Coordinates of C-alpha atoms in Angstrom, one line a residue:
Chain X
M1461 CA 0.0 0.0 0.0
N1462 CA 2.9 2.3 0.8
A1463 CA 4.3 1.6 -2.6
V1464 CA 1.0 2.4 -4.3
E1465 CA 0.8 5.7 -2.5
A1466 CA 4.4 6.5 -3.3
V1467 CA 3.7 5.9 -7.0
A1468 CA 0.5 8.0 -6.9
K1469 CA 2.1 11.1 -5.5
P1470 CA 5.8 10.5 -5.3
A1471 CA 6.9 14.1 -5.5
A1472 CA 4.5 15.4 -2.9
S1473 CA 5.2 12.9 -0.1
K1474 CA 8.9 13.0 -0.7
E1475 CA 9.0 16.7 -0.5
K1476 CA 6.8 16.9 2.6
R1477 CA 9.3 14.7 4.5
R1478 CA 12.4 16.3 3.3
T1479 CA 11.7 20.0 3.7
F1480 CA 9.9 20.3 7.0
D1481 CA 12.8 22.4 8.2
V1482 CA 13.5 24.9 10.9
L1483 CA 12.2 27.8 8.9
E1484 CA 8.8 26.1 8.6
A1485 CA 8.7 25.2 12.3
L1486 CA 9.4 28.9 13.1
I1487 CA 6.7 30.1 10.8
Y1488 CA 4.0 27.9 12.4
L1489 CA 5.2 28.8 15.9
F1490 CA 5.0 32.5 15.1
A1491 CA 1.6 32.0 13.4
V1492 CA 0.2 30.4 16.5
M1493 CA 1.5 33.2 18.7
M1494 CA -0.2 35.7 16.4
L1495 CA -3.4 33.8 16.5
I1496 CA -3.5 33.9 20.2
L1497 CA -2.6 37.6 20.2
I1498 CA -5.6 38.4 17.9
V1499 CA -8.1 35.9 19.2
Y1500 CA -7.7 36.2 23.0
P1501 CA -8.5 39.9 23.4
I1502 CA -11.7 39.5 21.4
Y1503 CA -12.6 36.3 23.2
F1504 CA -12.0 38.1 26.5
I1505 CA -14.5 40.7 25.6
V1506 CA -17.1 38.0 24.6
I1507 CA -16.8 36.1 27.9
A1508 CA -16.6 39.4 29.9
S1509 CA -19.9 40.4 28.5
F1510 CA -21.5 37.4 30.2
S1511 CA -19.6 37.5 33.4
D1512 CA -19.9 39.1 36.9
P1513 CA -18.2 42.5 36.4
A1514 CA -16.5 42.0 39.8
A1515 CA -14.8 38.8 38.6
V1516 CA -13.6 40.6 35.5
A1517 CA -12.3 43.6 37.3
G1518 CA -10.7 41.4 40.0
G1519 CA -8.8 39.5 37.4
R1520 CA -10.4 36.2 38.2
M1521 CA -11.9 35.6 34.8
W1522 CA -9.5 34.2 32.2
V1523 CA -10.9 31.2 30.2
L1524 CA -14.6 30.8 30.9
P1525 CA -17.3 33.3 31.9
M1526 CA -17.5 33.7 35.7
G1527 CA -20.8 34.2 37.5
F1528 CA -22.9 34.0 34.3
T1529 CA -25.1 37.0 33.8
L1530 CA -27.1 38.8 31.1
D1531 CA -27.3 42.1 33.0
G1532 CA -25.1 43.9 30.5
Y1533 CA -27.5 43.0 27.6
Q1534 CA -30.5 43.8 29.7
E1535 CA -29.0 47.2 30.5
L1536 CA -28.6 47.8 26.8
L1537 CA -32.3 47.3 26.2
K1538 CA -33.0 50.2 28.5
H1539 CA -31.0 52.6 26.4
S1540 CA -33.3 53.6 23.5
N1541 CA -30.7 55.8 21.9
I1542 CA -28.6 52.7 21.1
W1543 CA -31.6 51.2 19.2
I1544 CA -32.3 54.5 17.4
G1545 CA -28.7 54.6 16.4
Y1546 CA -28.9 51.0 15.2
K1547 CA -31.9 51.8 13.1
N1548 CA -30.2 54.9 11.6
T1549 CA -27.0 53.0 10.9
I1550 CA -28.9 50.2 9.0
L1551 CA -30.7 52.9 6.9
Y1552 CA -27.5 54.8 6.2
T1553 CA -25.7 51.6 5.3
V1554 CA -28.4 50.2 3.0
I1555 CA -29.4 53.4 1.2
G1556 CA -25.8 54.8 1.2
T1557 CA -24.4 51.5 -0.3
L1558 CA -27.1 51.4 -3.0
I1559 CA -26.5 55.0 -4.0
S1560 CA -22.8 54.7 -3.9
L1561 CA -22.8 51.5 -6.0
A1562 CA -25.2 52.9 -8.6
V1563 CA -23.2 56.1 -9.0
N1564 CA -19.7 54.6 -8.9
V1565 CA -20.2 51.6 -11.1
S1566 CA -22.1 53.5 -13.8
A1567 CA -19.3 56.1 -14.0
A1568 CA -16.7 53.3 -14.0
Y1569 CA -18.4 51.6 -16.9
A1570 CA -18.5 54.7 -19.0
L1571 CA -14.8 55.4 -18.2
S1572 CA -13.9 51.8 -19.2
R1573 CA -15.0 52.4 -22.7
K1574 CA -12.2 53.4 -25.0
D1575 CA -14.6 55.1 -27.5
L1576 CA -15.7 57.6 -24.9
A1577 CA -14.7 61.0 -26.3
G1578 CA -12.8 63.1 -23.7
R1579 CA -12.0 60.0 -21.6
K1580 CA -8.6 61.2 -20.5
A1581 CA -9.8 64.6 -19.3
I1582 CA -12.8 63.1 -17.5
T1583 CA -10.6 60.5 -15.8
L1584 CA -8.3 63.3 -14.6
F1585 CA -11.4 65.2 -13.3
F1586 CA -12.1 62.2 -11.1
I1587 CA -8.6 61.2 -10.0
F1588 CA -7.6 64.8 -9.1
T1589 CA -10.0 64.7 -6.2
M1590 CA -8.1 61.8 -4.7
F1591 CA -5.1 63.9 -4.1
F1592 CA -6.5 67.4 -3.6
N1593 CA -9.5 68.5 -1.7
G1594 CA -11.0 71.6 -0.2
G1595 CA -10.5 70.4 3.3
L1596 CA -12.7 70.3 6.4
I1597 CA -14.0 73.9 6.6
P1598 CA -14.7 74.7 2.9
T1599 CA -16.5 71.3 2.6
F1600 CA -18.5 72.0 5.8
L1601 CA -19.5 75.5 4.5
T1602 CA -20.5 74.0 1.2
I1603 CA -22.7 71.4 2.9
R1604 CA -24.3 74.2 5.0
D1605 CA -24.9 76.4 2.0
F1606 CA -26.8 73.6 0.3
H1607 CA -28.9 73.2 3.4
L1608 CA -27.7 69.6 3.9
Y1609 CA -26.4 70.2 7.4
D1610 CA -28.2 68.0 10.0
T1611 CA -30.3 66.1 7.4
F1612 CA -30.6 62.4 6.6
L1613 CA -29.4 63.1 3.1
V1614 CA -26.0 64.3 4.1
M1615 CA -25.2 60.9 5.4
V1616 CA -25.9 59.1 2.1
L1617 CA -25.5 61.4 -0.8
P1618 CA -22.7 64.1 -1.0
F1619 CA -19.8 61.8 -0.3
S1620 CA -21.0 58.7 -2.1
V1621 CA -18.5 59.1 -5.0
A1622 CA -15.4 56.9 -4.2
V1623 CA -12.8 57.4 -6.9
F1624 CA -10.8 54.4 -5.7
N1625 CA -13.8 52.1 -6.2
I1626 CA -14.4 53.6 -9.6
I1627 CA -10.9 52.7 -10.6
V1628 CA -11.3 49.2 -9.3
A1629 CA -14.6 48.7 -11.2
R1630 CA -13.2 50.3 -14.4
T1631 CA -10.2 47.9 -14.3
F1632 CA -12.6 45.0 -13.9
F1633 CA -14.7 46.1 -16.9
Q1634 CA -11.7 46.6 -19.1
S1635 CA -10.2 43.2 -18.3
S1636 CA -13.3 41.0 -18.0
I1637 CA -15.9 42.3 -20.4
P1638 CA -14.9 41.4 -24.0
G1639 CA -15.1 44.3 -26.4
D1640 CA -16.6 42.1 -29.1
L1641 CA -19.7 41.8 -27.0
W1642 CA -20.5 45.5 -27.4
E1643 CA -19.9 45.3 -31.2
A1644 CA -22.3 42.4 -31.4
A1645 CA -24.9 44.0 -29.3
Q1646 CA -24.6 47.2 -31.3
L1647 CA -25.3 45.3 -34.5
D1648 CA -28.5 44.0 -32.9
G1649 CA -29.5 47.6 -32.3
C1650 CA -28.8 47.6 -28.6
G1651 CA -28.1 51.0 -27.1
N1652 CA -25.5 51.8 -24.4
L1653 CA -27.9 51.9 -21.5
K1654 CA -29.7 48.7 -22.3
Y1655 CA -26.3 47.0 -22.9
Y1656 CA -25.0 48.2 -19.5
V1657 CA -28.1 47.1 -17.6
Q1658 CA -28.8 43.9 -19.3
I1659 CA -25.4 42.6 -20.3
V1660 CA -22.6 44.2 -18.3
L1661 CA -24.1 44.3 -14.9
P1662 CA -25.1 40.6 -14.8
L1663 CA -21.6 39.7 -15.8
S1664 CA -20.1 41.8 -13.0
K1665 CA -21.3 40.1 -9.9
A1666 CA -17.8 39.6 -8.5
V1667 CA -16.8 43.2 -8.6
L1668 CA -20.3 44.3 -7.4
S1669 CA -20.1 42.1 -4.3
V1670 CA -16.7 43.3 -3.4
L1671 CA -17.5 46.9 -3.8
A1672 CA -20.8 46.4 -1.9
L1673 CA -18.9 44.9 1.0
W1674 CA -16.3 47.6 1.1
T1675 CA -18.9 50.3 1.0
A1676 CA -21.3 48.7 3.5
V1677 CA -18.5 48.1 6.0
G1678 CA -17.4 51.7 5.5
Y1679 CA -20.9 53.1 6.2
W1680 CA -21.4 50.8 9.1
N1681 CA -18.2 51.8 10.8
S1682 CA -17.8 55.5 10.0
Y1683 CA -18.5 58.2 12.5
F1684 CA -16.6 61.2 11.0
N1685 CA -19.4 62.6 8.8
A1686 CA -21.9 62.2 11.6
L1687 CA -19.6 64.0 14.0
I1688 CA -19.2 66.9 11.6
Y1689 CA -22.6 67.2 9.9
L1690 CA -25.2 66.0 12.4
K1691 CA -26.5 67.8 15.5
D1692 CA -29.9 66.1 16.0
Q1693 CA -29.4 63.1 18.3
D1694 CA -32.3 61.3 16.6
L1695 CA -30.2 61.2 13.4
Y1696 CA -27.1 59.8 15.1
P1697 CA -25.7 56.6 13.7
L1698 CA -24.7 53.8 16.1
Q1699 CA -21.0 54.6 16.0
L1700 CA -21.6 58.1 17.5
I1701 CA -23.7 56.6 20.3
L1702 CA -21.0 54.1 20.9
R1703 CA -18.4 56.9 21.1
N1704 CA -20.4 58.4 24.0
I1705 CA -20.7 55.0 25.8
L1706 CA -17.3 53.6 25.2
I1707 CA -15.0 56.7 25.0
T1708 CA -16.3 60.0 26.2
N1709 CA -17.7 58.6 29.5
Q1710 CA -14.6 56.7 30.2
M1711 CA -13.0 59.3 32.5
Q1712 CA -16.2 60.3 34.3
S1713 CA -17.3 56.9 35.4
S1714 CA -14.0 56.1 37.1
M1715 CA -14.4 59.2 39.4
G1716 CA -17.3 58.4 41.6
T1717 CA -16.9 57.1 45.1
G1718 CA -18.9 54.9 47.6
E1719 CA -20.6 51.6 47.2
A1720 CA -23.4 52.7 44.9
A1721 CA -20.9 54.4 42.6
V1722 CA -18.8 51.2 42.4
I1723 CA -21.8 49.1 41.5
A1724 CA -22.9 51.6 38.9
M1725 CA -19.4 51.7 37.4
R1726 CA -19.3 48.0 37.2
L1727 CA -22.6 47.8 35.4
A1728 CA -21.4 50.5 33.0
N1729 CA -18.3 48.5 32.3
L1730 CA -20.4 45.3 31.8
M1731 CA -22.6 47.3 29.4
R1732 CA -19.5 48.3 27.4
Y1733 CA -18.5 44.7 26.8
S1734 CA -22.1 43.9 25.6
V1735 CA -22.4 46.9 23.4
I1736 CA -19.2 46.0 21.6
I1737 CA -20.6 42.6 20.9
V1738 CA -24.0 43.8 19.8
S1739 CA -22.6 46.5 17.5
T1740 CA -19.8 44.4 15.9
L1741 CA -21.7 41.1 15.4
P1742 CA -23.7 42.1 12.2
I1743 CA -20.4 42.8 10.3
M1744 CA -18.7 39.7 11.6
C1745 CA -21.7 37.6 10.5
M1746 CA -21.6 39.1 7.0
Y1747 CA -17.9 38.2 6.8
P1748 CA -17.9 34.5 6.1
F1749 CA -20.4 34.9 3.2
V1750 CA -18.3 37.4 1.3
Q1751 CA -14.9 36.1 2.3
K1752 CA -14.4 34.2 -0.9
Y1753 CA -14.6 37.4 -2.9
F1754 CA -11.8 39.2 -0.9
N1755 CA -8.8 37.9 -2.7
Q1756 CA -10.6 38.2 -6.0
G1757 CA -11.5 41.8 -5.3
V1758 CA -8.0 42.8 -4.4
M1759 CA -6.7 41.1 -7.5
I1760 CA -9.1 43.1 -9.6
G1761 CA -7.8 46.3 -8.0
A1762 CA -4.2 45.3 -8.3
V1763 CA -4.2 45.0 -12.0
K1764 CA -4.3 48.8 -12.2
Chain E
M58 CA -9.1 74.7 -40.8
S59 CA -11.4 72.3 -42.6
Q60 CA -9.5 69.5 -41.1
S61 CA -10.0 70.7 -37.5
N62 CA -13.7 71.2 -38.4
A63 CA -14.0 67.7 -39.6
G64 CA -12.2 66.5 -36.4
M65 CA -14.7 68.4 -34.3
L66 CA -17.6 67.0 -36.2
H67 CA -16.2 63.6 -35.7
T68 CA -15.9 64.1 -32.0
L69 CA -19.4 65.5 -31.8
G70 CA -20.6 62.4 -33.7
R71 CA -18.9 60.2 -31.1
I72 CA -20.4 62.1 -28.3
R73 CA -23.9 61.9 -29.8
K74 CA -23.5 58.2 -30.6
N75 CA -22.5 57.5 -27.0
W76 CA -24.9 59.8 -25.1
G77 CA -25.9 57.0 -22.9
L78 CA -22.3 56.8 -21.5
Y79 CA -22.4 60.5 -20.5
L80 CA -25.7 59.9 -18.8
L81 CA -24.0 57.2 -16.7
L82 CA -21.2 59.5 -15.9
L83 CA -23.5 62.4 -14.9
P84 CA -24.4 61.6 -11.3
A85 CA -20.8 61.0 -10.2
A86 CA -19.5 64.1 -12.0
V87 CA -22.2 66.3 -10.6
L88 CA -21.6 65.1 -7.1
L89 CA -17.9 65.7 -7.4
L90 CA -18.5 69.1 -8.9
L91 CA -20.8 70.1 -6.0
F92 CA -19.0 68.4 -3.1
A93 CA -15.3 68.2 -4.2
Y94 CA -14.7 71.1 -6.6
I95 CA -16.9 73.8 -5.1
P96 CA -15.1 73.2 -1.7
M97 CA -11.8 73.5 -3.6
Y98 CA -12.8 76.9 -4.7
G99 CA -13.8 77.6 -1.1
V100 CA -10.1 77.2 -0.2
L101 CA -9.9 80.9 -1.1
I102 CA -11.0 81.7 2.4
A103 CA -7.6 80.6 3.6
F104 CA -6.4 83.9 2.0
K105 CA -9.3 86.0 3.3
D106 CA -10.8 87.3 6.5
Y107 CA -13.9 85.1 6.0
S108 CA -17.1 85.6 7.8
P109 CA -20.2 83.7 6.9
A110 CA -22.2 87.0 6.9
T111 CA -20.2 88.6 4.1
G112 CA -19.6 85.4 2.0
I113 CA -16.4 84.2 0.3
L114 CA -16.2 86.8 -2.5
E115 CA -17.0 89.9 -0.4
S116 CA -14.7 89.1 2.5
P117 CA -11.6 91.2 2.6
W118 CA -8.3 89.7 1.5
A119 CA -5.9 88.6 4.2
G120 CA -3.0 87.4 2.1
F121 CA -0.7 85.0 3.8
N122 CA -1.6 86.3 7.3
Y123 CA -3.2 83.1 8.5
F124 CA -0.3 81.0 7.2
E125 CA 2.1 83.2 9.1
K126 CA -0.1 83.0 12.1
F127 CA 0.2 79.2 12.0
F128 CA 4.0 79.2 11.4
N129 CA 4.5 81.5 14.3
S130 CA 2.1 79.8 16.8
Y131 CA 3.5 77.4 19.4
Q132 CA 1.2 74.7 18.1
F133 CA 3.0 74.7 14.8
D134 CA 6.1 72.8 16.1
I135 CA 4.0 70.4 18.2
T136 CA 1.4 69.4 15.6
I137 CA 4.0 69.0 12.8
K138 CA 6.3 67.0 15.1
N139 CA 3.5 64.7 16.4
T140 CA 2.1 64.2 12.9
L141 CA 5.6 63.3 11.5
V142 CA 6.4 61.0 14.4
I143 CA 3.2 59.0 14.1
S144 CA 3.5 58.9 10.3
L145 CA 7.1 57.8 10.1
Y146 CA 6.5 55.3 12.9
S147 CA 3.6 53.9 10.8
I148 CA 5.6 53.7 7.7
A149 CA 8.3 51.8 9.6
T150 CA 5.8 49.0 10.1
F151 CA 5.2 48.9 6.4
P152 CA 7.1 45.6 5.9
I153 CA 5.0 43.7 8.4
P154 CA 2.1 42.8 5.9
I155 CA 4.8 41.8 3.4
M156 CA 6.4 39.4 5.9
L157 CA 3.0 38.1 6.8
A158 CA 2.2 37.4 3.1
L159 CA 5.6 35.6 2.6
M160 CA 4.8 33.5 5.7
I161 CA 1.3 32.6 4.6
N162 CA 2.7 31.7 1.2
Q163 CA 5.0 29.1 2.9
M164 CA 2.2 27.4 4.8
R165 CA 1.3 24.0 3.3
A166 CA -1.2 22.9 5.8
N167 CA -4.2 24.3 4.0
R168 CA -6.7 24.1 6.8
F169 CA -4.4 26.0 9.1
K170 CA -3.6 28.5 6.4
Q171 CA -7.3 29.2 5.9
V172 CA -8.0 29.7 9.6
F173 CA -4.9 31.9 10.0
Q174 CA -6.0 34.1 7.1
T175 CA -9.6 34.4 8.3
V176 CA -8.5 35.3 11.8
T177 CA -5.9 37.8 10.8
Y178 CA -8.4 39.6 8.4
M179 CA -11.1 39.8 11.0
P180 CA -10.0 42.8 13.2
H181 CA -10.1 44.9 10.1
F182 CA -13.9 44.9 10.3
I183 CA -13.9 46.4 13.8
S184 CA -14.9 50.1 13.6
T185 CA -12.5 52.8 14.8
V186 CA -14.8 53.7 17.7
V187 CA -15.0 50.1 18.9
M188 CA -11.3 49.6 18.4
V189 CA -10.5 52.6 20.6
G190 CA -13.1 51.4 23.0
L191 CA -11.2 48.0 23.1
I192 CA -7.9 49.7 23.7
L193 CA -9.3 51.7 26.6
I194 CA -11.0 48.7 28.2
L195 CA -8.3 46.1 27.7
L196 CA -5.3 48.3 28.5
S197 CA -6.8 50.0 31.5
P198 CA -4.4 49.6 34.4
G199 CA -7.3 49.5 36.8
N200 CA -9.7 46.8 35.7
G201 CA -8.6 45.8 32.2
L202 CA -6.9 42.7 30.8
L203 CA -3.5 44.4 31.0
G204 CA -4.0 45.4 34.6
N205 CA -5.1 41.9 35.5
L206 CA -2.1 40.4 33.7
F207 CA 0.3 42.6 35.6
R208 CA -1.3 41.9 38.9
L209 CA -1.1 38.2 38.2
F210 CA 2.7 38.6 38.4
G211 CA 2.4 41.0 41.3
A212 CA 3.4 44.1 39.3
E213 CA 1.7 47.4 38.7
A214 CA 0.4 48.0 35.2
P215 CA 1.6 51.1 33.3
N216 CA -1.0 53.6 32.2
L217 CA -0.5 53.3 28.5
I218 CA -3.6 55.3 27.6
G219 CA -2.7 58.3 29.8
S220 CA 1.0 58.4 28.8
A221 CA 2.2 61.0 26.3
G222 CA 5.4 59.1 25.7
M223 CA 3.6 55.9 24.7
F224 CA 1.0 57.5 22.5
S225 CA 2.7 56.9 19.1
S226 CA 3.6 53.3 20.0
L227 CA 0.1 52.6 21.1
Y228 CA -1.4 54.1 18.0
V229 CA 0.9 52.3 15.6
W230 CA 0.9 48.9 17.1
T231 CA -2.8 48.7 17.6
D232 CA -3.1 49.6 13.9
V233 CA -0.7 46.8 13.1
W234 CA -2.9 44.5 15.2
Q235 CA -6.0 45.6 13.4
H236 CA -4.9 45.9 9.8
A237 CA -1.7 43.9 9.1
G238 CA -3.6 40.8 8.1
W239 CA -5.9 42.7 5.8
D240 CA -3.1 44.7 4.2
S241 CA -1.3 41.4 3.4
I242 CA -4.0 40.3 1.0
I243 CA -2.7 42.4 -1.8
Y244 CA 0.7 40.8 -1.4
I245 CA -0.8 37.3 -1.2
A246 CA -2.6 38.1 -4.5
A247 CA 0.7 39.2 -6.0
L248 CA 2.4 36.0 -4.8
S249 CA -0.3 33.8 -6.3
A250 CA 0.8 35.1 -9.7
V251 CA 4.2 33.5 -9.4
D252 CA 4.6 30.8 -12.1
P253 CA 5.0 27.5 -10.2
S254 CA 7.6 26.2 -12.6
L255 CA 9.9 28.9 -11.3
Y256 CA 9.9 27.2 -7.9
E257 CA 10.4 23.8 -9.5
A258 CA 13.3 25.1 -11.5
A259 CA 14.8 26.6 -8.4
K260 CA 14.4 23.4 -6.5
V261 CA 16.1 21.4 -9.2
D262 CA 19.0 23.9 -9.0
G263 CA 19.2 23.1 -5.2
A264 CA 17.8 26.4 -4.0
S265 CA 16.8 26.3 -0.3
R266 CA 13.4 27.5 0.9
W267 CA 14.9 30.7 2.1
Q268 CA 16.7 31.2 -1.2
R269 CA 13.4 30.7 -3.0
I270 CA 11.7 33.4 -0.8
R271 CA 14.6 35.7 -1.3
Y272 CA 15.1 35.4 -5.1
I273 CA 11.6 34.6 -6.3
D274 CA 9.0 35.9 -3.9
M275 CA 10.6 39.1 -2.8
P276 CA 11.3 40.5 -6.3
M277 CA 7.7 39.5 -7.2
L278 CA 6.4 41.8 -4.4
L279 CA 8.6 44.8 -5.2
P280 CA 6.4 46.6 -7.7
T281 CA 3.3 46.4 -5.4
A282 CA 5.3 47.4 -2.4
I283 CA 6.8 50.4 -4.1
T284 CA 3.4 51.6 -5.4
L285 CA 1.9 51.4 -1.9
L286 CA 4.9 53.0 -0.3
I287 CA 4.7 56.0 -2.6
L288 CA 1.1 56.4 -1.7
R289 CA 1.9 56.2 2.0
I290 CA 4.7 58.8 1.8
G291 CA 2.4 61.0 -0.2
G292 CA 0.1 60.9 2.9
L293 CA 2.9 61.7 5.3
L294 CA 1.2 64.7 6.9
G295 CA -2.2 63.1 6.6
V296 CA -2.4 61.1 9.8
G297 CA -6.1 60.0 10.0
F298 CA -8.3 62.1 12.2
E299 CA -10.7 59.4 13.4
K300 CA -8.5 57.2 15.5
V301 CA -6.2 59.9 16.9
Y302 CA -9.1 62.1 17.9
L303 CA -10.8 59.2 19.8
M304 CA -7.5 58.3 21.5
Q305 CA -6.8 61.8 22.8
N306 CA -7.2 62.7 26.4
N307 CA -5.8 65.4 28.7
L308 CA -2.8 63.3 29.7
N309 CA -1.5 62.4 26.3
I310 CA -2.5 65.6 24.4
S311 CA 1.1 66.9 24.1
S312 CA 1.9 64.0 21.8
S313 CA -1.5 63.3 20.3
E314 CA -2.4 66.7 18.8
V315 CA -1.8 66.2 15.1
I316 CA -2.6 68.6 12.2
A317 CA -6.0 67.0 11.4
T318 CA -7.3 67.2 15.0
Y319 CA -6.0 70.8 15.3
V320 CA -7.7 71.8 12.1
Y321 CA -11.0 70.4 13.5
K322 CA -10.7 72.1 16.8
I323 CA -9.7 75.5 15.4
G324 CA -12.3 75.3 12.6
L325 CA -15.4 73.7 14.0
L326 CA -15.0 74.0 17.7
S327 CA -13.8 77.6 17.8
S328 CA -15.1 78.7 14.4
Q329 CA -11.9 80.3 13.1
Y330 CA -12.8 79.3 9.5
S331 CA -10.0 81.1 7.6
F332 CA -7.2 80.0 10.1
S333 CA -8.3 76.4 10.0
S334 CA -8.5 76.4 6.2
A335 CA -5.0 77.8 5.9
I336 CA -3.6 75.1 8.1
N337 CA -5.4 72.5 6.1
L338 CA -4.2 73.9 2.8
F339 CA -0.6 74.0 4.0
N340 CA -1.0 70.3 4.9
T341 CA -2.5 69.4 1.5
V342 CA 0.1 71.2 -0.4
I343 CA 3.0 69.6 1.4
N344 CA 1.4 66.1 0.8
F345 CA 0.9 66.9 -2.8
I346 CA 4.6 68.0 -3.2
L347 CA 5.8 64.9 -1.3
L348 CA 3.7 62.6 -3.6
I349 CA 5.2 64.1 -6.7
L350 CA 8.8 64.0 -5.3
V351 CA 8.6 60.4 -4.2
N352 CA 7.0 59.4 -7.5
Q353 CA 9.9 61.1 -9.3
A354 CA 12.4 59.3 -7.1
A355 CA 10.7 56.0 -7.7
K356 CA 10.8 56.6 -11.4
K357 CA 14.4 57.4 -11.3
Y358 CA 15.7 54.5 -9.2
S359 CA 13.3 51.7 -10.2
E360 CA 10.9 51.1 -13.0
N361 CA 7.9 51.5 -10.7
S362 CA 5.9 54.7 -10.3
L363 CA 2.4 55.8 -10.1
W364 CA 2.4 57.7 -13.3

């Protein structure tokens, strides 16, 4: 049987035995250390969100939750602003991603066509904005002049053009959609718009999914635009609420004294662990489904 | 004359024939015009004594007053120094994703490789707010993971979050923790383009594993690495606002005030619109010049450049 195997894949088995060397051992050792360094802090947050805050603060919780409790999650339910933020973030992410994809992919397709008159100048018009911009205040004043300050629209429309994404999609169209296809469609009397919607888009699912993922993650995680352009708490996205819970209150909560203050502080800490889980879970759940597109997406972008 | 007329007619014909394409371009172009190019025109206020009541055009000229004000302010040295320190420190960690990709490329246990990649990509999806929240919670000397670890060995944990001296290290290494895996993807993609027969030939010639990495893999990554490095250096003074701003506190402010956060505070928190725009414009211009210089250098010393 050994002989049969050796014949079946002689090179592979021989190589495996011969070259398992020091370098390889070091690589695996190092990789395992890195895995621990990445996974353990995240795991710590997960088990801490289910544990007695006193055990966490006292350094008694290391591997498994201690004094199992759902108090942190229950406390979250009381904070309606978190759920308003959640709803807003979902709306911004869904609508923002749809607008952004429609705008960017359409422009990318037009720019990918070599018979577009003025292609060079138009491309420059787009790319220039990657390296030069008006900066914070002039942009802020522009938004205010257009009466977009403190509106729903400011979160999904003005900054939906992503030139980098346009370049990625353009490269994809150039390399993956054969030019002959357009020639043939044209002979059949198919116009540009019909061709784009009925032929190009269905052939571009890979690049569409990658861009959708990038954009959606960006919307879900960003807080900058909300910080600058929103005042009304009811429009706040989740990240801005999280900032208040996780970061701004950090200093204050550690200042109180007395028994009640200690308990309140512990509950606040426990809630921080749970809010991290609740806010990050949706993105993490999306991740395995789209992972197969990652390498592909970067490859598309790397062709340049 | 008639030739140029014919050329123009030809171009017009091409535009008319492809009107659908211009329609597709229109939304993106209009958005850029309104929200990128109009603000660029608004940069004029850096040279004016702008007040919202009088508007951009009517406000009196101030020349380079606001630039001089920035150069002479005591914040100038501090913000430039902090921005440069954080930026250069970040760029110094630039080889880490490359080493990670070389490492992953050497793994033959496919199952392990997959798990390793999935896990190292994951932190990239954590938002900046949550990331800084994690830093504050885990590294708290009082009741965080770090504090617990130190107490386990009977030692007192350092207060990393409230230490000015540790700010840049904290900023850079948490960034590495979060993004090194993700940043390695592009190099892994580049490595997957290596022709396998190259490795075979090298093996036949008796090249060791290390020699194969050194003479096949590394040259393969060079063009990608140089392109990304040019872009990084072009953003030397562009340390991101989001994470620094969230990590700032009264104890570390002396090393955490960077140009971007200063522009925000001067501009939006104390409404000195012209002053803030001048600082920002100075920043943008330096970045632009750096980008062009580095690109020139890259062109001269290797075959790789952005344009």
